[in-house]
Amino acid sequence: MTTKKALITGLTGQDGSYLAELLIAKGYQVFGLVRRSSTSNLERITHLYGDIQIVSGDLLDQSSLMDVVSECQPDEIYNLASQSYVPLSWTQPALTAEYTALGVSRLLESIRRCKPDARFYQASSSEVFGQPDESPQTERTAFRPRNPYGVAKAYAHWMTVNYRQKYNLYNCCGITYTHESPRRGTEFVFRKITHAVAQIKLGLTNELKLGNLDARRDWCYAKDAVYAMWLMLQQEQPDDYLIASGETYSVKELVECAFDCVGLNWQDYVSVDPAFYRADEPVQLVGCIEKIKMGIGWQPQYSFNQLVELMVDYDLKKLSS
Ligand code: GDP
C-alpha cells in the first residue's frame, strides 16, 4: 500500500497540531504549510519535527500555493489556516478577507490546476450563522454572519461548494463549533477557567474574574473535531457537515464543573467583571449533529465533564512541573 500524503495549512494552530498527530499515527506523510515569520510560532508542533515536512508558502501568494501543491502532490488537503480572531477581524477586515476568504480561492485554484483529484477539507465555522434564525442549526440553516471573520468564512464555504459543483472536485466543508483543548489560549473562556482553577488550587492566585456567566456555548474537544475532519475525507462522496457536540452549557456550569474537579466552591473565588462582557453576544449557537452521526458515523467521544476534567488535570500538571 502506498503511503497517503496530506497537506495541512494552519499546522501551528490547535487543530493543525492535533490533526498532524492523527495523520502521522495513521501512517500519512504529512506536509505542513507554514508562512515565514520573524518570530517562531512553532511551539505546538515541536514534538512532531521529525515526522512532518514543513513547506513554505502563504495563502496570500498564489504561486507559492501552486508550487507547494505541485511538489507535494497531496492526496488530502486540510485548510485550517485563517485570521480567526474575531475582534481583529474588525480592526483588520481586509487582511482577514485576504487570508480567510481569498486565501481559499487561491488554494482551490491551485488544487484545480495542480492536483484536481486531491480531497479538500475547508474549515468552516459556526460564525457563519452569526445571528441564526433557528436553534439548533443544521447544514441548511441560513448564513447570517455578524463580523468580518464570519463573512469571510461564509465566502470560503460557498467557494468550496461551488468548486465542487462546477469542477467536480472532492471538496468538503466542516462547520465547527467552539472546540477546546489544553492547546487553547487562556484568552478563551474555557482554558481561562481551567487554568485559573489550577492556579487557585495550587495557591498561585485566589480570584477569577469573568464576564457573562449565563452565556452558553456548544463546546467539544479539538481531538474529536479533527477526527471528524479526517473521517469526512474518507467517504465515497464529498459533503458538508456540522461538527459540534449538540449540547450547550453555560459559563456558570463550566465554572462549577471545573471547581468541582479540585474540590473547591466556585463562589469563594469567582467575581463578575463588566470588562469581560460582550456587546454582541450571539443567540444560542448549537449544532444539530444528526447528519454527521447518521451519514458518516461520527459523534464526540469526550463528554463536557470529561473535557473539563482533562483540561484541569493538564493545567494542574503543567503549573506543578
Ligand atoms: P468564542 O466567543 O466562542 O470565540 O469563545 P470565548 O471562549 O472567548 O467566549 C465564550 C463565551 O464566554 C462568550 O459568550 C463570552 O461572553 C463568555 N465569557 C464570560 N466570561 C468570559 C471571560 O472572562 N473571557 C472570555 N473570553 N469569555 C467570557
XYZ file of C-alpha atoms and ligand atoms in Angstrom:
349
model
C 0.000 0.000 0.000
C 1.373 3.421 -0.893
C 1.669 5.998 1.838
C -1.015 8.674 1.679
C 0.141 12.262 1.612
C -1.646 15.113 3.367
C -1.042 18.834 3.298
C -2.225 20.887 6.272
C -2.461 24.665 6.344
C -2.647 26.153 9.820
C -0.356 23.403 11.082
C 0.854 25.510 14.003
C -2.628 26.094 15.413
C -4.589 23.963 17.864
C -6.427 21.934 15.222
C -3.461 21.676 12.862
C -1.265 20.175 15.536
C -3.891 17.594 16.598
C -4.698 16.715 13.007
C -0.998 16.234 12.221
C -0.716 13.827 15.183
C -3.747 11.870 13.989
C -2.491 11.588 10.414
C 1.022 10.592 11.477
C -0.478 7.862 13.668
C -2.412 6.667 10.615
C 0.805 6.416 8.592
C 0.394 9.509 6.406
C 3.270 11.530 5.087
C 2.339 14.965 6.442
C 3.295 18.305 4.927
C 2.603 21.490 6.848
C 2.298 24.819 5.080
C 3.968 27.453 7.195
C 4.405 31.080 6.286
C 7.617 32.830 7.015
C 7.547 34.844 10.186
C 10.256 36.745 12.018
C 9.144 35.208 15.321
C 8.733 31.458 15.767
C 5.190 30.191 16.266
C 6.020 26.504 16.157
C 5.598 25.645 19.860
C 2.532 23.433 19.347
C 4.402 21.188 16.908
C 7.974 20.928 18.232
C 7.257 17.327 19.300
C 6.379 16.490 15.658
C 9.505 17.873 13.986
C 10.906 14.529 12.823
C 7.543 13.359 11.486
C 6.361 16.264 9.361
C 7.756 18.158 6.443
C 7.424 21.916 6.709
C 6.797 23.580 3.363
C 6.965 27.284 2.901
C 4.050 29.157 1.385
C 1.417 31.743 2.085
C -2.326 31.895 1.455
C -1.728 35.419 0.208
C 0.531 34.206 -2.577
C -0.976 32.199 -5.451
C 2.285 30.999 -6.975
C 3.634 29.691 -3.664
C 0.464 27.610 -3.225
C 0.679 26.227 -6.746
C 4.314 25.270 -6.163
C 3.504 23.530 -2.880
C 0.553 21.570 -4.290
C 2.550 20.576 -7.412
C 5.573 19.482 -5.421
C 3.819 17.647 -2.560
C 1.085 16.050 -4.727
C -1.082 15.554 -1.624
C -3.973 13.095 -1.603
C -5.723 15.185 1.043
C -5.549 18.900 1.814
C -6.889 20.366 5.036
C -7.281 24.142 5.113
C -7.213 25.070 8.781
C -5.390 28.383 8.363
C -7.160 31.695 8.753
C -7.125 35.003 10.536
C -9.517 33.660 13.169
C -9.531 36.229 15.955
C -12.922 37.939 15.713
C -12.008 41.301 17.353
C -9.026 41.636 14.969
C -11.356 40.995 12.041
C -12.972 44.351 12.859
C -9.700 46.262 13.038
C -8.131 44.466 10.042
C -11.115 43.468 7.880
C -9.266 43.480 4.568
C -6.427 41.314 5.859
C -8.988 38.933 7.371
C -10.669 38.664 3.965
C -7.317 38.103 2.237
C -6.445 35.104 4.419
C -9.803 33.690 5.381
C -11.743 34.291 2.157
C -9.450 34.907 -0.833
C -6.827 32.533 0.568
C -9.348 29.752 -0.035
C -9.934 30.894 -3.623
C -6.200 30.713 -4.215
C -5.986 27.279 -2.666
C -8.942 25.986 -4.688
C -7.385 27.302 -7.894
C -4.092 25.611 -7.004
C -5.875 22.305 -6.443
C -7.903 22.617 -9.639
C -4.802 23.311 -11.700
C -2.162 21.164 -9.985
C -3.864 18.233 -8.205
C -7.551 18.047 -9.149
C -8.034 14.592 -7.640
C -6.920 15.755 -4.164
C -9.592 15.639 -1.457
C -10.089 19.034 0.178
C -11.359 19.917 3.649
C -12.346 23.530 4.327
C -12.661 24.634 7.951
C -15.966 26.489 8.059
C -17.081 27.953 11.350
C -20.343 28.370 13.266
C -19.557 32.111 12.996
C -21.175 31.897 9.538
C -24.528 31.579 11.323
C -23.976 34.781 13.349
C -27.473 35.556 14.488
C -29.258 32.429 13.201
C -32.969 32.109 12.511
C -33.170 28.757 14.227
C -31.630 26.785 17.018
C -30.177 24.205 16.857
C -28.620 24.972 13.486
C -28.349 22.388 10.716
C -26.479 22.249 7.410
C -29.489 24.025 5.877
C -29.651 26.968 8.292
C -29.174 30.337 6.537
C -25.832 32.074 6.998
C -26.167 35.465 8.725
C -22.598 36.322 9.720
C -22.172 39.298 12.008
C -18.490 40.113 11.839
C -15.837 40.268 9.092
C -14.440 36.894 10.127
C -17.855 35.226 9.733
C -18.393 36.965 6.386
C -15.011 35.749 5.129
C -15.742 32.192 6.305
C -19.114 32.287 4.519
C -17.380 33.279 1.264
C -14.832 30.480 1.688
C -17.593 27.978 2.397
C -19.561 28.836 -0.725
C -16.481 28.909 -2.931
C -15.586 25.416 -1.737
C -19.115 24.198 -2.507
C -19.102 25.982 -5.884
C -15.798 24.440 -6.929
C -17.220 21.039 -6.032
C -20.246 21.659 -8.253
C -18.513 23.391 -11.128
C -15.316 21.351 -11.381
C -16.412 18.131 -9.732
C -13.670 18.406 -7.095
C -13.824 16.332 -3.913
C -14.450 19.259 -1.557
C -15.981 19.172 1.927
C -16.795 21.884 4.456
C -16.914 21.115 8.162
C -18.785 23.765 10.130
C -17.139 23.542 13.532
C -18.477 24.998 16.748
C -16.206 26.020 19.600
C -13.694 23.295 20.285
C -11.235 23.303 23.118
C -8.103 21.594 24.377
C -5.068 22.210 26.548
C -3.558 23.865 23.447
C -6.159 26.649 23.531
C -5.030 30.099 24.642
C -6.125 31.437 28.041
C -7.933 34.343 26.352
C -10.742 31.887 25.573
C -13.094 31.311 28.469
C -12.753 27.513 28.715
C -8.992 27.469 29.112
C -9.092 30.694 31.139
C -11.262 28.897 33.694
C -9.391 25.571 33.821
C -6.062 27.396 34.070
C -7.307 29.704 36.839
C -8.830 26.794 38.773
C -5.468 25.025 38.676
C -3.717 28.212 39.825
C -6.191 28.636 42.682
C -5.824 25.008 43.745
C -2.037 25.439 43.836
C -2.301 28.678 45.826
C -0.945 30.828 42.975
C -3.957 33.136 42.905
C -7.257 33.456 44.725
C -9.588 35.098 42.257
C -11.115 34.602 38.830
C -12.834 37.491 37.052
C -15.310 36.581 34.348
C -17.917 38.216 32.121
C -21.366 36.871 31.342
C -21.875 33.669 33.335
C -25.128 32.946 31.513
C -23.502 32.836 28.055
C -23.919 29.381 26.561
C -21.748 27.535 24.070
C -21.648 24.238 22.234
C -18.209 23.001 23.299
C -16.395 19.902 22.120
C -12.873 18.532 22.291
C -10.489 19.549 19.494
C -9.285 15.933 19.166
C -12.843 14.812 18.447
C -13.242 17.629 15.917
C -10.099 16.764 13.928
C -11.158 13.125 13.786
C -14.401 14.278 12.147
C -12.374 16.268 9.571
C -10.361 13.198 8.613
C -13.447 10.974 8.521
C -15.228 13.384 6.178
C -12.476 12.929 3.585
C -12.692 9.118 3.742
C -16.239 8.941 2.365
C -17.200 7.935 -1.146
C -18.969 11.234 -1.805
C -17.888 14.683 -0.598
C -20.403 16.572 1.528
C -20.687 19.283 4.199
C -21.364 18.609 7.862
C -21.723 20.383 11.194
C -19.111 19.306 13.733
C -20.441 20.030 17.223
C -21.347 18.382 20.492
C -25.055 19.075 20.017
C -25.345 20.304 23.627
C -24.832 23.670 25.272
C -23.510 24.528 28.692
C -23.331 27.923 30.352
C -20.127 29.565 31.530
C -21.520 29.118 35.067
C -21.898 25.358 34.564
C -18.358 25.252 33.246
C -17.109 27.119 36.317
C -18.986 24.797 38.692
C -17.668 21.709 36.956
C -14.048 22.957 36.923
C -14.086 23.899 40.630
C -15.728 20.547 41.443
C -12.732 18.813 39.833
C -10.450 20.242 42.545
C -12.955 20.087 45.416
C -13.431 23.866 45.789
C -16.530 26.063 45.901
C -16.551 28.434 42.901
C -18.489 31.166 44.751
C -15.474 31.742 47.017
C -13.293 32.806 44.085
C -15.320 33.976 41.087
C -16.442 37.570 40.561
C -18.125 39.188 37.600
C -16.244 41.961 35.829
C -18.145 44.002 33.203
C -14.875 44.366 31.266
C -15.343 40.776 30.050
C -18.928 41.280 28.874
C -19.592 41.146 25.113
C -21.732 43.772 23.421
C -22.953 41.428 20.698
C -23.426 38.015 22.258
C -24.714 35.537 19.647
C -28.094 33.923 20.049
C -27.997 30.276 21.017
C -25.321 28.714 18.809
C -25.767 24.970 18.976
C -25.322 22.408 16.247
C -27.675 19.575 15.334
C -25.356 16.628 14.676
C -27.858 14.219 13.142
C -26.383 14.458 9.643
C -22.792 13.665 10.611
C -23.936 10.978 13.055
C -26.181 9.182 10.599
C -24.159 9.984 7.465
C -20.611 9.068 8.475
C -20.951 7.663 11.984
C -19.190 10.441 13.891
C -20.040 11.657 17.357
C -17.905 13.141 20.122
C -16.070 10.609 22.264
C -15.488 13.009 25.154
C -18.326 14.438 27.245
C -18.337 18.008 28.533
C -17.380 16.812 32.039
C -14.518 14.688 30.711
C -13.216 17.646 28.715
C -13.287 19.943 31.738
C -11.560 17.303 33.831
C -8.796 16.603 31.339
C -8.068 20.302 30.921
C -7.988 20.997 34.666
C -5.666 17.978 35.100
C -3.415 19.246 32.334
C -3.182 22.730 33.848
C -2.526 21.311 37.326
C 0.329 19.180 35.989
C 1.750 21.965 33.867
C 1.742 24.501 36.705
C 3.240 21.997 39.175
C 6.120 20.919 36.936
P -15.846 32.400 21.471
O -16.611 33.653 21.720
O -16.740 31.257 21.172
O -14.757 32.570 20.478
O -15.141 31.915 22.809
P -14.782 32.586 24.200
O -14.190 31.482 24.982
O -13.932 33.798 24.040
O -16.178 33.035 24.842
C -17.200 32.125 25.139
C -18.314 32.809 25.908
O -17.901 33.032 27.260
C -18.744 34.178 25.370
O -20.149 34.162 25.277
C -18.310 35.169 26.442
O -19.217 36.256 26.601
C -18.342 34.304 27.685
N -17.442 34.773 28.725
C -17.784 35.023 30.018
N -16.716 35.441 30.712
C -15.666 35.472 29.857
C -14.282 35.805 30.000
O -13.819 36.171 31.076
N -13.494 35.687 28.900
C -13.990 35.253 27.678
N -13.175 35.124 26.637
N -15.306 34.944 27.514
C -16.127 35.039 28.583
